[in-house]
Coordinates of C-alpha atoms and ligand atoms in Angstrom, one line a residue:
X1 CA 38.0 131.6 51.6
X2 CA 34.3 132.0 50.8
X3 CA 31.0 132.1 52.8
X4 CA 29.6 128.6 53.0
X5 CA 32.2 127.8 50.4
X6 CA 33.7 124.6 51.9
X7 CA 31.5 122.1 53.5
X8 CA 34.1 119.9 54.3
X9 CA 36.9 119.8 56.8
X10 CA 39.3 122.9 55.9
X11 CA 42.9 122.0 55.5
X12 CA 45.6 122.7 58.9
X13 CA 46.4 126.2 58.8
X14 CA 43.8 127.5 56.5
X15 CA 41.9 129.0 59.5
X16 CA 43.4 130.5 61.9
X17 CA 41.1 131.3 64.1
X18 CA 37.5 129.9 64.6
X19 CA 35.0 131.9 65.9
X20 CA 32.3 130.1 67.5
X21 CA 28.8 132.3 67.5
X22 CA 28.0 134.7 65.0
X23 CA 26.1 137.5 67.3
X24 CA 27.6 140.8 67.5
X25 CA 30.5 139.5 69.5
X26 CA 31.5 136.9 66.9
X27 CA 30.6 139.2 64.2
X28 CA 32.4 141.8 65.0
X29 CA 35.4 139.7 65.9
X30 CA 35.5 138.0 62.5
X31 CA 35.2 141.2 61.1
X32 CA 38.4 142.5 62.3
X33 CA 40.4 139.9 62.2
X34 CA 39.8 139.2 58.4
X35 CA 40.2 142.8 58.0
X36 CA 43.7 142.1 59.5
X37 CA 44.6 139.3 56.9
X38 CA 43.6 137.0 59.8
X39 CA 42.0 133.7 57.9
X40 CA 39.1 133.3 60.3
X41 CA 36.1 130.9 60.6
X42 CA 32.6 132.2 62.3
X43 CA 30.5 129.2 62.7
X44 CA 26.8 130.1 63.7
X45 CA 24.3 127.2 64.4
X46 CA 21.7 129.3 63.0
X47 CA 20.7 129.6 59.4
X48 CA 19.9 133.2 59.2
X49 CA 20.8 136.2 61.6
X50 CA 16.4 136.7 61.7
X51 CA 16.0 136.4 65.8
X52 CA 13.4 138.6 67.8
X53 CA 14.0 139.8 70.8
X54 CA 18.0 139.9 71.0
X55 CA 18.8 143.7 71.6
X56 CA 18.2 146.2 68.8
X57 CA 20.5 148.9 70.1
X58 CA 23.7 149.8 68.5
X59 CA 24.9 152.3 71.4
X60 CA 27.2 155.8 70.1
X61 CA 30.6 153.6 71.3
X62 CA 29.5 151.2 68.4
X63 CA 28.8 153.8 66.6
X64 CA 32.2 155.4 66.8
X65 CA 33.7 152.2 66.3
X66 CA 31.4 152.1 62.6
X67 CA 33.2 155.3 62.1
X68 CA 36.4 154.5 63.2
X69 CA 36.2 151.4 60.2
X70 CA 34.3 153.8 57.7
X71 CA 31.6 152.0 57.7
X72 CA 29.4 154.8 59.3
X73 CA 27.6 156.6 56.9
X74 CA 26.5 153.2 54.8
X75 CA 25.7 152.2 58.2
X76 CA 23.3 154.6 59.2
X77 CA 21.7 154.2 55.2
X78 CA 20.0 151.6 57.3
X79 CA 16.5 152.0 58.2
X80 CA 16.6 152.8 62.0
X81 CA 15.4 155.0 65.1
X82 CA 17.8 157.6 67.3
X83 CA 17.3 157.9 70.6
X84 CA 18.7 160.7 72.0
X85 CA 17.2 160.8 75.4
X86 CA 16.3 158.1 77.8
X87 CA 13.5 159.2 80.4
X88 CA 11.4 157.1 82.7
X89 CA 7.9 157.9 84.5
X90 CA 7.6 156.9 88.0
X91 CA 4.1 157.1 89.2
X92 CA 3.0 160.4 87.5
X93 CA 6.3 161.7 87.5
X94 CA 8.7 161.7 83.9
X95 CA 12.0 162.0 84.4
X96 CA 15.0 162.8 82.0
X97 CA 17.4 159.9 82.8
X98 CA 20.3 160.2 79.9
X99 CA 20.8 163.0 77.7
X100 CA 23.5 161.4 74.5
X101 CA 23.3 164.7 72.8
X102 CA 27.3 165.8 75.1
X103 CA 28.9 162.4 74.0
X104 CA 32.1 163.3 72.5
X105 CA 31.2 160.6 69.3
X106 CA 29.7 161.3 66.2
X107 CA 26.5 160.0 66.7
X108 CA 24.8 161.4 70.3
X109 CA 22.2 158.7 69.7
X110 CA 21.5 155.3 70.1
X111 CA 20.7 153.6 66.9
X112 CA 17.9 151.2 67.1
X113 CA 18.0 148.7 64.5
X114 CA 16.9 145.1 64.6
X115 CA 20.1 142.8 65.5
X116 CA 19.9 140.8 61.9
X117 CA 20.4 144.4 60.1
X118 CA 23.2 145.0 62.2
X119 CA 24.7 141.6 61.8
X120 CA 23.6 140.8 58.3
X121 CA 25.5 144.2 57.4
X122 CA 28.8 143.1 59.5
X123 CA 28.6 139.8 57.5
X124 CA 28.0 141.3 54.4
X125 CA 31.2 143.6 54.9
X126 CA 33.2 140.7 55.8
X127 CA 32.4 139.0 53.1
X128 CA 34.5 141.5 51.0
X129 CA 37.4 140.0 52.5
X130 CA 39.3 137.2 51.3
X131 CA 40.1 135.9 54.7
X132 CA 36.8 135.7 56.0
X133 CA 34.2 132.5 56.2
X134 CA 31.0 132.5 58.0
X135 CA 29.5 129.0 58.0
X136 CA 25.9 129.3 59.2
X137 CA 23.9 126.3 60.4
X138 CA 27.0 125.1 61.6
X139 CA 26.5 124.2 64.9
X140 CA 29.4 123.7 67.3
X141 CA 29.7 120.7 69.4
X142 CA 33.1 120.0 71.0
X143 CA 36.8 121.3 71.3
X144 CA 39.5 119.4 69.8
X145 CA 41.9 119.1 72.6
X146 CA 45.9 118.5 71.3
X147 CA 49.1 118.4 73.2
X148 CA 47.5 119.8 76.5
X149 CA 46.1 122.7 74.6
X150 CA 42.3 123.6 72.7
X151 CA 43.6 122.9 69.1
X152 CA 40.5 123.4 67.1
X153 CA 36.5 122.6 67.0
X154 CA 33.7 119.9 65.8
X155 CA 30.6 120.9 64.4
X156 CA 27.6 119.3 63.0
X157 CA 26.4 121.2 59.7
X158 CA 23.6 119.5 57.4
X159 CA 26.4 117.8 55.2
X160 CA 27.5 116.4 57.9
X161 CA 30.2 116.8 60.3
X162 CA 33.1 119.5 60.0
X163 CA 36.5 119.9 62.1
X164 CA 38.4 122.4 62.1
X165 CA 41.9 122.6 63.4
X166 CA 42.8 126.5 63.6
X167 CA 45.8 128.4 66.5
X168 CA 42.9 130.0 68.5
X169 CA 39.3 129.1 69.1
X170 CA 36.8 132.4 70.5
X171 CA 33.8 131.2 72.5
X172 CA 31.5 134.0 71.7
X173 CA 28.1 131.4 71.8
X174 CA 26.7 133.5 74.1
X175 CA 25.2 132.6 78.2
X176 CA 24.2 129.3 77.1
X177 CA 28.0 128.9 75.4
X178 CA 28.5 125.2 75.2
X179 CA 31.8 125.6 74.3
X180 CA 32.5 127.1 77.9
X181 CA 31.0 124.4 79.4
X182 CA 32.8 121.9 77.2
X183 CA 36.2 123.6 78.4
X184 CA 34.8 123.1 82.3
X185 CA 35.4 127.0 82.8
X186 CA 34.0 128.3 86.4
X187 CA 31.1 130.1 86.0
X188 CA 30.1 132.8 88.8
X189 CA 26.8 133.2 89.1
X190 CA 25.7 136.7 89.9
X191 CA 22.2 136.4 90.3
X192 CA 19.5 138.2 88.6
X193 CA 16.2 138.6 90.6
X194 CA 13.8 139.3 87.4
X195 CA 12.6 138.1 83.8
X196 CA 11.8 139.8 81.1
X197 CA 8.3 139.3 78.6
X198 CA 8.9 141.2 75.2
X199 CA 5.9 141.5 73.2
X200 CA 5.0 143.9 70.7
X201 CA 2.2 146.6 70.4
X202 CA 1.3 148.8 67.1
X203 CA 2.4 152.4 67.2
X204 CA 0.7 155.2 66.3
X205 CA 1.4 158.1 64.6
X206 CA 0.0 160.3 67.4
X207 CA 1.7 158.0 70.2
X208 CA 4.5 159.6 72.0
X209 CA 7.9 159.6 70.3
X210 CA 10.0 158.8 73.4
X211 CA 11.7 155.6 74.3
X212 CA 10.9 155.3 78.0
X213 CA 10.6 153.3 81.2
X214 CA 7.6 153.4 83.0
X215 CA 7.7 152.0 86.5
X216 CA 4.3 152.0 89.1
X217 CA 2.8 150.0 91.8
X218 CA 4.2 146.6 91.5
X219 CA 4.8 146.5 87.6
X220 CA 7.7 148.2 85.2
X221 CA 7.0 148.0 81.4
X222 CA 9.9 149.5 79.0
X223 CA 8.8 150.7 75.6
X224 CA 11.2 151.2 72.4
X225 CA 9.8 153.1 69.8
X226 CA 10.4 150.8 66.8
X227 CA 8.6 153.1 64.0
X228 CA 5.5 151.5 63.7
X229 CA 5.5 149.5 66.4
X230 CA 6.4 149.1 70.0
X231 CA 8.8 146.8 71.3
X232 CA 7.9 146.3 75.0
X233 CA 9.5 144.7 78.2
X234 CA 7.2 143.7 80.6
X235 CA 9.7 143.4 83.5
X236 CA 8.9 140.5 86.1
X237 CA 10.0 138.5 89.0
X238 CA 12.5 135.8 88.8
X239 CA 10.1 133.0 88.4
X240 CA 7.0 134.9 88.0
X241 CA 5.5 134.0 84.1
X242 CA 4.0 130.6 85.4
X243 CA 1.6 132.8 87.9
X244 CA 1.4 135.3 85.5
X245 CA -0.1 133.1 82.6
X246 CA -2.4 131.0 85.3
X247 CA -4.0 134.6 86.0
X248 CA -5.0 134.3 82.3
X249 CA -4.3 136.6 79.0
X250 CA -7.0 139.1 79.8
X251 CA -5.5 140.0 83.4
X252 CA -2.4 140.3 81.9
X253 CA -3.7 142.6 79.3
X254 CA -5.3 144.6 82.0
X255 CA -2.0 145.5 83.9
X256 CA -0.4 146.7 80.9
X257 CA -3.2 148.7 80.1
X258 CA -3.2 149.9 83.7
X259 CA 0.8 151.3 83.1
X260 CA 0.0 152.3 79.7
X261 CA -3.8 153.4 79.3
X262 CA -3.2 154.2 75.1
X263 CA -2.3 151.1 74.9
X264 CA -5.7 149.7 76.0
X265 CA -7.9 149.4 72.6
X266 CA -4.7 147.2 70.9
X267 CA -4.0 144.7 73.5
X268 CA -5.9 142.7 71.6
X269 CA -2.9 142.0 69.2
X270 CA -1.7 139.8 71.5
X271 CA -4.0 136.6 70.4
X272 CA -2.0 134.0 72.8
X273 CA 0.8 133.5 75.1
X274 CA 2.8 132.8 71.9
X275 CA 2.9 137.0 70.9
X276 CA 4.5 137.2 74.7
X277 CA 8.1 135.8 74.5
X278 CA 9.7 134.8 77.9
X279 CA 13.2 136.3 78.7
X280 CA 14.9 134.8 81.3
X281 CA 17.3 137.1 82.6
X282 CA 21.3 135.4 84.0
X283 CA 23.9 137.9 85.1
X284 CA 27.3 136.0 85.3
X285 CA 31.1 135.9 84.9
X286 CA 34.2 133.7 84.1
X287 CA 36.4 133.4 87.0
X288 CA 39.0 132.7 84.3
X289 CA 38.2 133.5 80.6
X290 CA 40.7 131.5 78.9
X291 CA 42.9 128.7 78.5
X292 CA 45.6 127.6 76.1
X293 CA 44.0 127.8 72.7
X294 CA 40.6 129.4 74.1
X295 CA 39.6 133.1 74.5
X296 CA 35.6 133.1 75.6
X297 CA 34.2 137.1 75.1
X298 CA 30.7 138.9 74.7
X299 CA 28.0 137.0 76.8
X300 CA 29.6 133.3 76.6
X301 CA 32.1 135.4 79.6
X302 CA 30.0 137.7 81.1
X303 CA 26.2 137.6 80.3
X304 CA 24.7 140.8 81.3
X305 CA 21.4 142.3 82.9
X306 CA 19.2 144.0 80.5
X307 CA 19.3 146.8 82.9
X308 CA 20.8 149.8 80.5
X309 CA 20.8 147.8 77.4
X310 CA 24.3 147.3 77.1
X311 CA 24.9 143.6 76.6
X312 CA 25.4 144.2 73.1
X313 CA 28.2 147.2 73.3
X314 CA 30.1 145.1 75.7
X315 CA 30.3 142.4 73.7
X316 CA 31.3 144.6 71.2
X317 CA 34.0 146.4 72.7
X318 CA 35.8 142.8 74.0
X319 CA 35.6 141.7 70.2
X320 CA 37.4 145.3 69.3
X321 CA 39.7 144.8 72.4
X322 CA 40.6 141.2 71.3
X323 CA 41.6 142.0 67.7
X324 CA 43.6 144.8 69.1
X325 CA 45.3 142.5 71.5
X326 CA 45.4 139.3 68.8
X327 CA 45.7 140.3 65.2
X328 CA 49.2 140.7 64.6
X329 CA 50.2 137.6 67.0
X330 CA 47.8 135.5 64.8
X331 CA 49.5 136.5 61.6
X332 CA 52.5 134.9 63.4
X333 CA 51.4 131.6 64.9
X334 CA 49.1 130.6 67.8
X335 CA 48.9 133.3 70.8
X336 CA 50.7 132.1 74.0
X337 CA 48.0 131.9 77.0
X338 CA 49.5 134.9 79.1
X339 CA 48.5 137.1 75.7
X340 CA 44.9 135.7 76.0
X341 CA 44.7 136.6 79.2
X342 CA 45.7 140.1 78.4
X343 CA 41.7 140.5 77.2
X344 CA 40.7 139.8 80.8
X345 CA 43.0 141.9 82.3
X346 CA 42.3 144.6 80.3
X347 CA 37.9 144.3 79.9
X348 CA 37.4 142.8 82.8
X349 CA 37.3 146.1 85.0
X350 CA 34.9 147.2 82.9
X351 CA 32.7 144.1 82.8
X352 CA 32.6 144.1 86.9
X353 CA 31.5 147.6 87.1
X354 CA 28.8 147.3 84.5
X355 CA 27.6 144.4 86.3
X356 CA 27.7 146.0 89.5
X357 CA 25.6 148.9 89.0
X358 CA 23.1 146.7 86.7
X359 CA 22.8 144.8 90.0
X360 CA 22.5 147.5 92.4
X361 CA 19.4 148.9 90.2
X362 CA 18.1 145.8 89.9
X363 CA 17.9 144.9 93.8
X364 CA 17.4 148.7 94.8
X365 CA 15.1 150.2 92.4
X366 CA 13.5 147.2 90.0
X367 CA 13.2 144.9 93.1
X368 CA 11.4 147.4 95.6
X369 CA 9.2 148.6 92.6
X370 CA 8.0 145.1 91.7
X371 CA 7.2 144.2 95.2
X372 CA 5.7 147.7 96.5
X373 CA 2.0 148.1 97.0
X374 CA 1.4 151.9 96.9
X375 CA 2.8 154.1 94.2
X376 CA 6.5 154.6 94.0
X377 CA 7.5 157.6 94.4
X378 CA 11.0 158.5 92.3
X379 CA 13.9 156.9 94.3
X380 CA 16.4 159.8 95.3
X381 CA 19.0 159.1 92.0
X382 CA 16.2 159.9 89.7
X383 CA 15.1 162.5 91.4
X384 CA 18.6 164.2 91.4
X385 CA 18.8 163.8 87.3
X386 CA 15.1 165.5 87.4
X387 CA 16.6 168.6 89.4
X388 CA 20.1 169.2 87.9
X389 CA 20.1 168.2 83.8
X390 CA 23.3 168.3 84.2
X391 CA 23.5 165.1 86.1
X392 CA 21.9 163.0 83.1
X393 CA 25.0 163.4 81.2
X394 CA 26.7 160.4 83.5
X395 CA 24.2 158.0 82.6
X396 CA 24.6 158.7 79.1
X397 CA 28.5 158.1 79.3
X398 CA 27.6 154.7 80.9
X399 CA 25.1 153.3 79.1
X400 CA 26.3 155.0 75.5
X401 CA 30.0 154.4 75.9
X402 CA 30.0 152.4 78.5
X403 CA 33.6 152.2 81.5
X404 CA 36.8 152.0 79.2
X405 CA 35.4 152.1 75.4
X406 CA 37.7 150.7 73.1
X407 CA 39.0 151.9 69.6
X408 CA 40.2 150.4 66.8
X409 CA 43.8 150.0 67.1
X410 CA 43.9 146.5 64.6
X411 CA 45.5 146.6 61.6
X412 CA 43.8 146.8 57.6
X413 CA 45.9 144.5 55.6
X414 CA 47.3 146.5 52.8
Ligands
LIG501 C1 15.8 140.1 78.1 C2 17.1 140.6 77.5 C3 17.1 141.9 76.8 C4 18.2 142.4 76.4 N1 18.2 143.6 75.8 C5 19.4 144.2 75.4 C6 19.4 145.5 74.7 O1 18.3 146.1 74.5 N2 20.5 146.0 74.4 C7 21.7 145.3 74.6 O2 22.8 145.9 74.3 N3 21.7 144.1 75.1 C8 20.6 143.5 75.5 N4 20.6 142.3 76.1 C9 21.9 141.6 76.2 C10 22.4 141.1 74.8 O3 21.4 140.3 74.1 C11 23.7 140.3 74.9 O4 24.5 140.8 75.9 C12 24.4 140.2 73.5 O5 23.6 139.7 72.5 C13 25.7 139.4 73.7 O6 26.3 139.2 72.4 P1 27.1 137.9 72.1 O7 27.6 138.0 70.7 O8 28.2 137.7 73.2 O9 26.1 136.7 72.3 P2 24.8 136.3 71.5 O10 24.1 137.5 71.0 O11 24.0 135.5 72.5 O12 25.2 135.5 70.3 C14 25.7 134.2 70.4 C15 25.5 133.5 69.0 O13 26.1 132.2 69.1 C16 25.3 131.3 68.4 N5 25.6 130.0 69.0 C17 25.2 129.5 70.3 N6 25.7 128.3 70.4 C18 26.4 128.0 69.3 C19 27.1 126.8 68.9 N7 27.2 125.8 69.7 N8 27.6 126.8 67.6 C20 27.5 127.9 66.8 N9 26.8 129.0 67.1 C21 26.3 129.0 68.4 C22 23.9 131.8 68.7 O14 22.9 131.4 67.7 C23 24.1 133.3 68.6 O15 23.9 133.8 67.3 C24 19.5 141.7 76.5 C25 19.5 140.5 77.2 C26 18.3 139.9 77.7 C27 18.3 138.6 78.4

């Protein structure tokens, strides 16, 4: 099968298994499968993978897994940043929070990268394959129900309308995953109590190198060092951007400058509230995360906090975890539902605990920092990680490999 090859209806049984999302869940997912001998479909309502603002980090367990697949070193060819360190700045106070360079991977870094590099390189590896397809601005509309079981998917592409009837369909559309909603899975809403504004600000030469969190009275700005320019997360109330923007540009301006004084003489990059782009931040969960025919990973069954950045390696690792768990199986014939749920029972653990410490920082640090009035003073965990370095190798094995990190156990057909 080739990319974009077909644009009608593929035969029964010439896909296997339709993929329905190409981020890096989907991706990743085709990826492995095709590298299986898995004939597999990856529709993406999008024409291109060129989206601001989704993530840029490819974590070390990601990185491993690059290595894992050999793709590694043509990988990291790519032009990137490493971060090796994450550190935040609490009033006047810096603090080291993770320290990647004790990770037992190859890379004690994370790789920042914009997401369409990362996915435009996963796409154009699976291409190599002869059983993969990616069918972009092909957007996914229903499930084709058969015999009490999910039998396949519609989608609207600009020729026109496309079915295809395949032994599994993976709901990786991400927290807005229509497909999810379309299967009337329960959704349990964990709640999130902030949003996010990304913008970005030129970097300088002379500007600090270090990615870093800065939090102070009321307000908590994140800033990636992107090369030449900053990306930056203006971290803000659940709620919050309609007050903000009625304050007006030039107040807004004035609190970054007020967390970030070098920042001052180029706020003036951003013209409008177009250059500020509104994130709003969900943390939820699948009671169940499949059905007979259905598997739903990455976001579309668990859509994460920003809070440590790893909404991205999650995703990943169920995509790695559900190859492991399907490859073979789907050489065979369509997976019986107790096998599906195999990928719950096995990443859901993880999934829980990741969103229960992204909560707890978000109602016991983020929360009490956005509503204080004086200046924070270092809650008592980051003052710990300040005192013994020791300490800030824990948060690097959370947020870099994250609770249970998966390998590559699928097979390369031969
Ligand atoms: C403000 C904010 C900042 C974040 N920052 C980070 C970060 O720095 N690092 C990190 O690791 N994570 C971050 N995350 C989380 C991260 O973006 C997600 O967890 C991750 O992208 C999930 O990957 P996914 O493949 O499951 O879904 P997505 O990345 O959402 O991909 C879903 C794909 O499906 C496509 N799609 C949707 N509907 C359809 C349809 N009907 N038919 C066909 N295609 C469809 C979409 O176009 C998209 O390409 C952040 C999240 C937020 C909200």
């Amino acid at each position: 099968m080739n990319d974009q090859a077909q644009t009608q209806t593929p035969a029964r049984g010439e896909v296997r298994c339709c993929i329905v999302g190409g981020g890096p869940a989907g991706m990743m997912l085709g990826y492995l499968l095709a590298r299986a001998g898995v004939p597999v479909m990856v529709l993406e309502k999008h024409g291109d993978f060129l989206r601001d603002f989704r993530g840029d980090t490819i974590h070390p367990s990601t990185l491993e897994l690059m290595h894992e697949l050999g793709l590694l070193e043509d990988f990291l060819k790519l032009p990137h940043q490493e971060a090796r360190q994450l550190a935040g700045q609490v009033g006047d106070t810096l603090i080291n929070i993770a320290d990647f360079s004790y990770l037992p991977t190859h890379c004690k870094f994370i790789a920042l990268m914009p997401q369409w590099d990362f996915l435009n390189f996963l796409a154009e590896r699976g291409r190599r394959l002869p059983a993969f397809a990616l069918r972009t601005e092909a957007e996914a509309t229903a499930l084709i129900r058969e015999g009490g079981r999910v039998a396949g998917v519609r989608a609207q592409t600009p020729q026109g309308p496309l079915e295809i009837h395949c032994d599994l369909v993976v709901a990786a559309d991400g927290r807005h995953s229509a497909m999810r909603k379309d299967a009337g899975l329960e959704v349990m809403e964990l709640g999130a109590p902030i949003d996010v504004l990304w913008m970005r600000l030129r970097r300088r030469a002379d500007d600090p190198e270090q990615t870093l969190g800065r939090f102070d009275v009321g307000r908590i700005m994140v800033m990636i060092n992107r090369g030449d320019y900053w990306q930056c997360a203006f971290v803000i109330r659940k709620g919050g951007y309609q007050e903000i923007r009625e304050r007006g540009l030039d107040a807004f301006r004035e609190e970054i400058a007020g967390l970030m004084p070098y920042l001052r003489e180029r706020l003036h990059e951003l013209r409008d509230w177009d250059d500020v782009k509104l994130l709003t931040v969900t943390v939820d969960r699948l009671r169940r995360w499949q059905m007979p025919g259905l598997l739903c990973i990455g976001d579309c069954a668990h859509a994460m906090s920003p809070i440590g950045g790893v909404g991205i390696n999650l995703a990943i690792q169920d995509a790695v975890a559900a190859a492991n768990l399907l490859a073979k199986p789907l050489l065979d014939g369509a997976p019986s539902y107790d096998l599906l749920r195999g990928l719950q029972e096995r990443r859901e653990w993880p999934t829980r605990m990741t969103q229960a410490v992204q909560i707890l920082v978000q109602n016991k640090v983020i929360s009490r920092v956005l509503a204080s009035q004086g200046r924070p003073a270092p809650p008592w965990p980051l003052r710990l990680l300040g005192r013994w370095p020791l300490l800030q190798r824990l948060p690097a094995r959370l947020v870099g490999l994250g609770i249970r990190p998966e390998h590559v156990q699928s097979p390369a057909a031969g």
